CSV table of C-alpha atoms and ligand atoms in Angstrom, one decimal:
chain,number,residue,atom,x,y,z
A,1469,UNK,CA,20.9,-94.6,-130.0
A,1470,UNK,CA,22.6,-94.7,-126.8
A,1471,UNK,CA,24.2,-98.3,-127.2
A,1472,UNK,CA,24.9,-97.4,-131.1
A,1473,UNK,CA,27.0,-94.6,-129.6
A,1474,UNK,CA,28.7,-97.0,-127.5
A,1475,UNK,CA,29.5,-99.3,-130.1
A,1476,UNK,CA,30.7,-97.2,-132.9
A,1477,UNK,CA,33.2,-95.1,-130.2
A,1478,UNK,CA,36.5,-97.4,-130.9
A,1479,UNK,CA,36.2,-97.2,-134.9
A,1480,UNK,CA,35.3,-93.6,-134.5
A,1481,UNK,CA,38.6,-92.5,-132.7
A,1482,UNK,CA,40.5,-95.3,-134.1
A,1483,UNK,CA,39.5,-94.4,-137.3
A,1484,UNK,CA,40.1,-90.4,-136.8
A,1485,UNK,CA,43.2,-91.1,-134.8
A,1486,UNK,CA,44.7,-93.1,-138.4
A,1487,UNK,CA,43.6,-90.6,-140.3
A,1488,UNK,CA,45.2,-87.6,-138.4
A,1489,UNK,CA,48.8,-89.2,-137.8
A,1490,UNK,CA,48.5,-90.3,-141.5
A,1491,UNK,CA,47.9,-86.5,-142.8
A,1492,UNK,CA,50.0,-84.8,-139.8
A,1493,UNK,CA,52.9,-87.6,-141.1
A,1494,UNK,CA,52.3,-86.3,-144.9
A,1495,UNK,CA,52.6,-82.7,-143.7
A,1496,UNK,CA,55.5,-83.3,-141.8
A,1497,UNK,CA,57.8,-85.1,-144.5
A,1498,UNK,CA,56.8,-82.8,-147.4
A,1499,UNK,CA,57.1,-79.4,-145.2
A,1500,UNK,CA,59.0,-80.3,-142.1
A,1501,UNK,CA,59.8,-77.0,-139.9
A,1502,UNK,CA,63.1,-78.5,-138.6
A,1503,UNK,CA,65.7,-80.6,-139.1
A,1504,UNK,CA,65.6,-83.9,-137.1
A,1505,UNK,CA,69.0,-85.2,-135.6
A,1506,UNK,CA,67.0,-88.6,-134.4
A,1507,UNK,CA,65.4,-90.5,-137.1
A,1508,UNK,CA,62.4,-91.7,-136.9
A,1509,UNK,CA,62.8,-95.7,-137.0
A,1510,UNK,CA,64.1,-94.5,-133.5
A,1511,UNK,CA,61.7,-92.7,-131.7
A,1512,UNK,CA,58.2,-93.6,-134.4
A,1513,UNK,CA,57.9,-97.3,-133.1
A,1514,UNK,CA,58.1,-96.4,-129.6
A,1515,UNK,CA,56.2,-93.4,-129.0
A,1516,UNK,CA,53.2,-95.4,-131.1
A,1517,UNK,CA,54.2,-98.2,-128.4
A,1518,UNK,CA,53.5,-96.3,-126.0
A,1519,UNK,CA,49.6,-95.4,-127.8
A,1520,UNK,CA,49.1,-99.1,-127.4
A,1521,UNK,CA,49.9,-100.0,-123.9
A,1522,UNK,CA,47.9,-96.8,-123.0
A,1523,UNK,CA,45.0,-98.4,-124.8
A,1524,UNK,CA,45.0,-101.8,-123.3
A,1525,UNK,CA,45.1,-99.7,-119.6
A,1526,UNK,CA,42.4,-97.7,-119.7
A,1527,UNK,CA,40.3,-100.8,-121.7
A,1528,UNK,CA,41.3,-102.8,-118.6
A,1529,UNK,CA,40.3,-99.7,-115.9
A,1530,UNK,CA,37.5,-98.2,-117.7
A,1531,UNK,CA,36.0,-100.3,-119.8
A,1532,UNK,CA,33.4,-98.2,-121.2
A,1533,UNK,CA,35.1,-95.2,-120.1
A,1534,UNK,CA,34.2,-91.4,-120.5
A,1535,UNK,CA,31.3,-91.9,-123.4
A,1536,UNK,CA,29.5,-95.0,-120.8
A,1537,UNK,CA,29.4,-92.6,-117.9
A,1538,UNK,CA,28.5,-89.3,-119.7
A,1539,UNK,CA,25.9,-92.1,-121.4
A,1540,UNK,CA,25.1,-93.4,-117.7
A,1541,UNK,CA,24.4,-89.4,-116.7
A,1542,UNK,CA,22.1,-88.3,-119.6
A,1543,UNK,CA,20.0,-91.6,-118.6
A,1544,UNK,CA,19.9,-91.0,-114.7
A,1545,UNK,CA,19.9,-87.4,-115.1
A,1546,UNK,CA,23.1,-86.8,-113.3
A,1547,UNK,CA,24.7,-83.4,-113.2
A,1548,UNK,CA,24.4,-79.5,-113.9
A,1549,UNK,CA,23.7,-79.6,-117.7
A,1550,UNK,CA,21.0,-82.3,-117.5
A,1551,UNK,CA,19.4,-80.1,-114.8
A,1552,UNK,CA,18.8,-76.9,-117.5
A,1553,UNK,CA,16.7,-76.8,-120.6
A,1554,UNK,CA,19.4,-76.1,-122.8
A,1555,UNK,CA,19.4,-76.8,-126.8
A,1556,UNK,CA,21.5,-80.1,-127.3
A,1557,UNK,CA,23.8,-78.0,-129.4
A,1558,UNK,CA,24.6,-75.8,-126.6
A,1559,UNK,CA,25.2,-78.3,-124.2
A,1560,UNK,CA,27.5,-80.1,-126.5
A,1561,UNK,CA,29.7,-76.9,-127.0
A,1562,UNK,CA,29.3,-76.2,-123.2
A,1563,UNK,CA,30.7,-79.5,-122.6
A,1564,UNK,CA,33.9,-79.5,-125.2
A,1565,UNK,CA,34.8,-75.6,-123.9
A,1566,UNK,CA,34.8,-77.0,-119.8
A,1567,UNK,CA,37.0,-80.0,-120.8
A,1568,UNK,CA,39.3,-78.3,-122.5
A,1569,UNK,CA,39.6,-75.9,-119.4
A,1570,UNK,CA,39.8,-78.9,-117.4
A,1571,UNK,CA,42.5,-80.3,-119.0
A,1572,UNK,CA,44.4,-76.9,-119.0
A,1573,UNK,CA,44.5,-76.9,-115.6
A,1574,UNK,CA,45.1,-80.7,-115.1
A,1575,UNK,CA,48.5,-80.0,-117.4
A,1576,UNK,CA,49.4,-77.2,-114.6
A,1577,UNK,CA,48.6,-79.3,-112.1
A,1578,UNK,CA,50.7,-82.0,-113.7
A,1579,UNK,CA,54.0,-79.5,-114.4
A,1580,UNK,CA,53.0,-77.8,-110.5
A,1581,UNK,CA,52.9,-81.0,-108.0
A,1582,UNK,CA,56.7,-83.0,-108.7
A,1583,UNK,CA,55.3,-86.4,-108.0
A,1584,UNK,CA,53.0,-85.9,-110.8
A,1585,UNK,CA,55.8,-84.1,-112.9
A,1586,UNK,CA,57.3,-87.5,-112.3
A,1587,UNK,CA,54.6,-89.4,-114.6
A,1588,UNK,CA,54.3,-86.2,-117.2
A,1589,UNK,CA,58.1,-85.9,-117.8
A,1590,UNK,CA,58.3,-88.7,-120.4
A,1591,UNK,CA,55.9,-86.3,-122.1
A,1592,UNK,CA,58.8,-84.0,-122.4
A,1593,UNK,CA,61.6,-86.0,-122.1
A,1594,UNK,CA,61.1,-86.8,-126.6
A,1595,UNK,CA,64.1,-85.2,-127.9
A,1596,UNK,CA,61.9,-84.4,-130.9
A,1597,UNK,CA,59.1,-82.8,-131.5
A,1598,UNK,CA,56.5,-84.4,-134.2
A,1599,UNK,CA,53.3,-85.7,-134.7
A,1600,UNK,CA,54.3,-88.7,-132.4
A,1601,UNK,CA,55.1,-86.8,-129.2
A,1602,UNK,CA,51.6,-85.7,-129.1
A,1603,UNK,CA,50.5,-89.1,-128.4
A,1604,UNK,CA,53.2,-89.7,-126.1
A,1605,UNK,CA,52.1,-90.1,-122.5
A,1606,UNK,CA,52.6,-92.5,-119.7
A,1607,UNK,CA,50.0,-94.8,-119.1
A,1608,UNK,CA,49.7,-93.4,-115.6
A,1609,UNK,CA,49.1,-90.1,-116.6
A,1610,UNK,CA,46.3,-91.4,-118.8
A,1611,UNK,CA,44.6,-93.1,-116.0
A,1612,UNK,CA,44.3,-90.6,-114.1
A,1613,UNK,CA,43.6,-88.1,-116.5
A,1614,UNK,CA,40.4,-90.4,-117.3
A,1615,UNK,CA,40.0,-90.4,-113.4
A,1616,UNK,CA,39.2,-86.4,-113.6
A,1617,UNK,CA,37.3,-86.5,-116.5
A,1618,UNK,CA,34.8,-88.7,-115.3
A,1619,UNK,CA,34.7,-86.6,-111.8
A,1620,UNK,CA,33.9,-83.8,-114.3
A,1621,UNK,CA,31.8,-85.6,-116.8
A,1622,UNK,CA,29.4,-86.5,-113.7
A,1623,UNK,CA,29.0,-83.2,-112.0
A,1624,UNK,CA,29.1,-81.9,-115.5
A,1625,UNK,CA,26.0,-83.9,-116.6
A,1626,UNK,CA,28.0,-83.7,-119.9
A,1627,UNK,CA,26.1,-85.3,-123.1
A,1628,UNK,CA,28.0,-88.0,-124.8
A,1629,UNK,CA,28.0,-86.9,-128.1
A,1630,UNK,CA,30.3,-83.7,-126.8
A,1631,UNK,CA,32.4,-86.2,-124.7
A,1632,UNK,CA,32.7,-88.6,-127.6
A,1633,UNK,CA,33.7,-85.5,-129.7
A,1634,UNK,CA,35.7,-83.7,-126.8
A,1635,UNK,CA,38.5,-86.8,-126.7
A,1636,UNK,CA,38.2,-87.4,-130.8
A,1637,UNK,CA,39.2,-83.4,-131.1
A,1638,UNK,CA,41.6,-83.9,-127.9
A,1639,UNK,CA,43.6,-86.6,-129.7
A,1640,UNK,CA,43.6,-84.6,-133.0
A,1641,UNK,CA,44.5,-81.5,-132.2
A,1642,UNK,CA,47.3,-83.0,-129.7
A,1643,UNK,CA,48.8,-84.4,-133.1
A,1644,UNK,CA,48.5,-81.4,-134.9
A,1645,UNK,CA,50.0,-79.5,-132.2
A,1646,UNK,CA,53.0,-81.2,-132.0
A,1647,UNK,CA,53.8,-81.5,-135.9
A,1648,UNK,CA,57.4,-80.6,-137.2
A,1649,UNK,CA,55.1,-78.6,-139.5
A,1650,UNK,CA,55.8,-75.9,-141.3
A,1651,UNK,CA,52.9,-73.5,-141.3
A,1652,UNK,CA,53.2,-69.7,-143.0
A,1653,UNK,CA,53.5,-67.3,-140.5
A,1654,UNK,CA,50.7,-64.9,-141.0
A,1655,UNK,CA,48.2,-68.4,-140.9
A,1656,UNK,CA,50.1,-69.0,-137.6
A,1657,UNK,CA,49.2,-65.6,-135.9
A,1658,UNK,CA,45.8,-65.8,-137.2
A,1659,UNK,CA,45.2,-69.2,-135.8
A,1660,UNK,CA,46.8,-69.0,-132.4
A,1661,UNK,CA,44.0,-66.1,-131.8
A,1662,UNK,CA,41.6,-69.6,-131.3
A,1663,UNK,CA,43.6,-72.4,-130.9
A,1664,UNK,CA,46.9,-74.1,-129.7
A,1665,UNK,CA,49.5,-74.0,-133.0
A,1666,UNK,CA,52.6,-76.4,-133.3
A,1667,UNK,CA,54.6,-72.7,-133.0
A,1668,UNK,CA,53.0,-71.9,-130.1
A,1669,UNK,CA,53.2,-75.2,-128.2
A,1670,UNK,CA,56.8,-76.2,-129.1
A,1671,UNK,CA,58.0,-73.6,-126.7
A,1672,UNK,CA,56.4,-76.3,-124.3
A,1673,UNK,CA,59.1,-78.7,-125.4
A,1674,UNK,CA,61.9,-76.0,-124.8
A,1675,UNK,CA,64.8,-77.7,-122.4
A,1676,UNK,CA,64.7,-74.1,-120.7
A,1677,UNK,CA,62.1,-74.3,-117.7
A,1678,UNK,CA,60.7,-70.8,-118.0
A,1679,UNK,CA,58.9,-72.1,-121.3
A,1680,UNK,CA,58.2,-75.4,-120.1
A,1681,UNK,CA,56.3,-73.9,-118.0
A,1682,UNK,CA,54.0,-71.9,-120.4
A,1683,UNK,CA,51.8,-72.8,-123.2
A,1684,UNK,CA,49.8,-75.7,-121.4
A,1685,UNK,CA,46.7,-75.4,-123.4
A,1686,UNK,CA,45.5,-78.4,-125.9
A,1687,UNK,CA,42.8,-76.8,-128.0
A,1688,UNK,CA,42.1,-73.5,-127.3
A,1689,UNK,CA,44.6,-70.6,-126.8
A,1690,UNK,CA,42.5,-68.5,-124.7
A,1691,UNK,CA,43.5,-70.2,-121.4
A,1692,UNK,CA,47.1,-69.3,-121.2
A,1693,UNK,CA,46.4,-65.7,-122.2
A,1694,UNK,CA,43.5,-65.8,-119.8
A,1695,UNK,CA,45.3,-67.2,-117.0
A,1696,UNK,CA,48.8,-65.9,-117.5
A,1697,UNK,CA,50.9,-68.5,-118.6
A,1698,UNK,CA,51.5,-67.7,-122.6
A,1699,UNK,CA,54.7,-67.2,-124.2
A,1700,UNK,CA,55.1,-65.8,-127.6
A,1701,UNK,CA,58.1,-67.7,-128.9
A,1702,UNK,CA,61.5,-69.3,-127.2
A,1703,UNK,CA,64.0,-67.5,-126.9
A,1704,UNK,CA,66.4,-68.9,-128.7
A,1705,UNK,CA,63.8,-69.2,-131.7
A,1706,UNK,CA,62.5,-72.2,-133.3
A,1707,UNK,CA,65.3,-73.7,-135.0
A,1708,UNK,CA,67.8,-73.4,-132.6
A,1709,UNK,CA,65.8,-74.3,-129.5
A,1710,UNK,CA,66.8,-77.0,-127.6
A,1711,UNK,CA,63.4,-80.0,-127.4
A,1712,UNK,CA,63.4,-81.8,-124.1
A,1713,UNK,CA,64.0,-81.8,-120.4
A,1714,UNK,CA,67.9,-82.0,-118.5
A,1715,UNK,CA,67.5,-85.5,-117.6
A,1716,UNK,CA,67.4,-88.6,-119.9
A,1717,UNK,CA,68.8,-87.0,-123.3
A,1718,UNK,CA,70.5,-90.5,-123.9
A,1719,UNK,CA,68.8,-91.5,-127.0
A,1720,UNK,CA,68.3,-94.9,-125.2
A,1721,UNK,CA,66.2,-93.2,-123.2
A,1722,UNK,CA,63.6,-93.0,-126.1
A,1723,UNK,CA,63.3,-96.8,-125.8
A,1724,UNK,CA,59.8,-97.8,-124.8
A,1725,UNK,CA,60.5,-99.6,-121.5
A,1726,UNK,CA,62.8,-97.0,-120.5
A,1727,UNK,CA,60.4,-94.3,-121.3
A,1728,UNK,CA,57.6,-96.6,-118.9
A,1729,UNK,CA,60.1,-96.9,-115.8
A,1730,UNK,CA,60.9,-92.7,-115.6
A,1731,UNK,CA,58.6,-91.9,-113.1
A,1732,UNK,CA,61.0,-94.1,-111.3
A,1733,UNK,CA,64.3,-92.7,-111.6
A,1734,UNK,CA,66.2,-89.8,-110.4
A,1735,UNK,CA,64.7,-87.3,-108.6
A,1736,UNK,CA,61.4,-85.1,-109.5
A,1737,UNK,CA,64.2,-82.1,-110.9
A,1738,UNK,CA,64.2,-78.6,-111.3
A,1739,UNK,CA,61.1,-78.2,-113.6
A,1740,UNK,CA,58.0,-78.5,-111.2
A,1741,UNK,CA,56.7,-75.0,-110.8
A,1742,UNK,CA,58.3,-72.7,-107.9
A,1743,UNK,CA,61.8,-74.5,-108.1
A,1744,UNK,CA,63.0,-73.1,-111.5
A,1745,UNK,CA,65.1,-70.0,-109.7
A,1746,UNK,CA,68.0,-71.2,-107.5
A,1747,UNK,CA,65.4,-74.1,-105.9
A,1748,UNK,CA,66.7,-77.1,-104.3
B,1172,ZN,ZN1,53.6,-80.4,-120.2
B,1173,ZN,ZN1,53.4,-81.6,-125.6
């Protein structure tokens, strides 16, 4: 079982993440929320770039990755949840609910500290928002976002299956999160209750820090409301909002080996938490 889990990971998220973009893509084109200015033959090639260089990366670090360790743990009999007699359901929730709070605070961590803004920034520096933004992330960031979760999957003691199904829900609800989608708004309300909508994290994407800085949740809502950071809506509403950061809003900036040397350039800017109010 344990090496059939193994094996059957890559066509499992390859085969969700397909599927997703493909339905996310559908949604977008028959009831888009807003009006594009960039076209897609722009940005579309090298966001999904972007998806395959991060690939090849973490292949190359982690080879077997978060599924081998968590696999690794439940063998060995590392970490709190393999220490309780728990049902395996339980655990598996248990698991997916303490990533996802992980994360939260990772994307905090990642906004807060500005060398690590540095690397998340191409994140937000899309000047749209769809489907392929929410696969958008340096390949930096991913490494050591996979660097955590393993710290986390080990003291965890988290089972596979709910890592497996952890980064397969992570992936899909990052892509449904991001959709230019149009969704009716009484659905909205009643889903934001439980989990991240595209309306609620597009005020993410606002160029205005104040709502950069809010909404960092991936899956569930609860965190932001729990911990504080949760805005309603931008300001200058939905349509009219601005999508990006200050710096690189040159549309050659969308260009995939631009987008990889960012980290690089300029300096970390007035978004990284504390310095939004008159800050250096
Ligand atoms: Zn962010
Ligand atoms: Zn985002």
């Amino acid at each position: 079982m344990p090496d059939r889990l193994l094996a059957a990971e890559p066509a499992v998220r390859l085969g969700c993440f397909l599927g997703v973009l493909a339905l996310v893509a559908l949604w977008e084109a028959l009831a888009p929320r807003r009006a594009q200015a960039i076209g897609r033959l722009t940005r579309w090639p090298n966001n999904l770039g972007v998806v395959v260089v991060d690939t090849l990366v973490l292949r190359l670090l982690f080879p077997t990755a978060a599924v081998g360790l968590a696999l690794a743990g439940e063998a060995r009999g590392w970490g709190l949840l393999n220490d309780v007699a728990l049902p395996p359901a339980l655990k598996v929730l248990a698991a997916v609910v303490a990533l996802d709070l992980v994360i939260y605070l990772q994307h905090v961590l990642f906004h807060a500290v500005p060398a690590l803004w540095r690397l998340h920034r191409m994140h937000h520096a899309d000047l749209e928002f769809d489907v392929t933004t929410g696969v958008r992330f340096h390949p930096l960031e991913i490494a050591l976002s996979m660097g955590i979760k393993l710290v986390v999957i080990a003291a965890l003691g988290a089972p596979a299956v709910g890592v497996l199904l952890f980064e397969v829900l992570l992936n899909a609800t990052s892509m449904f999160s991001h959709g230019n989608v149009h969704l009716p708004e009484g659905l909205d309300r009643a889903l934001r209750w439980v989990l991240v909508t595209p309306e609620m994290h597009r005020v993410h994407h606002s160029v205005v820090p104040r709502e950069t800085n809010s909404n960092f949740g991936f899956n569930l809502s609860v965190w932001d409301r729990l911990f504080g950071t949760y805005r309603p809506q931008p300001a200058a509403g939905h349509e009219a909002m601005t999508i990006g950061i200050g710096e690189f809003r040159d549309p050659a900036e969308l260009r995939l080996d631009r987008m990889l040397l960012q980290p690089l350039r300029g300096d970390a800017g007035r978004y990284p938490l504390g310095r939004q109010e008159g800050g250096p």
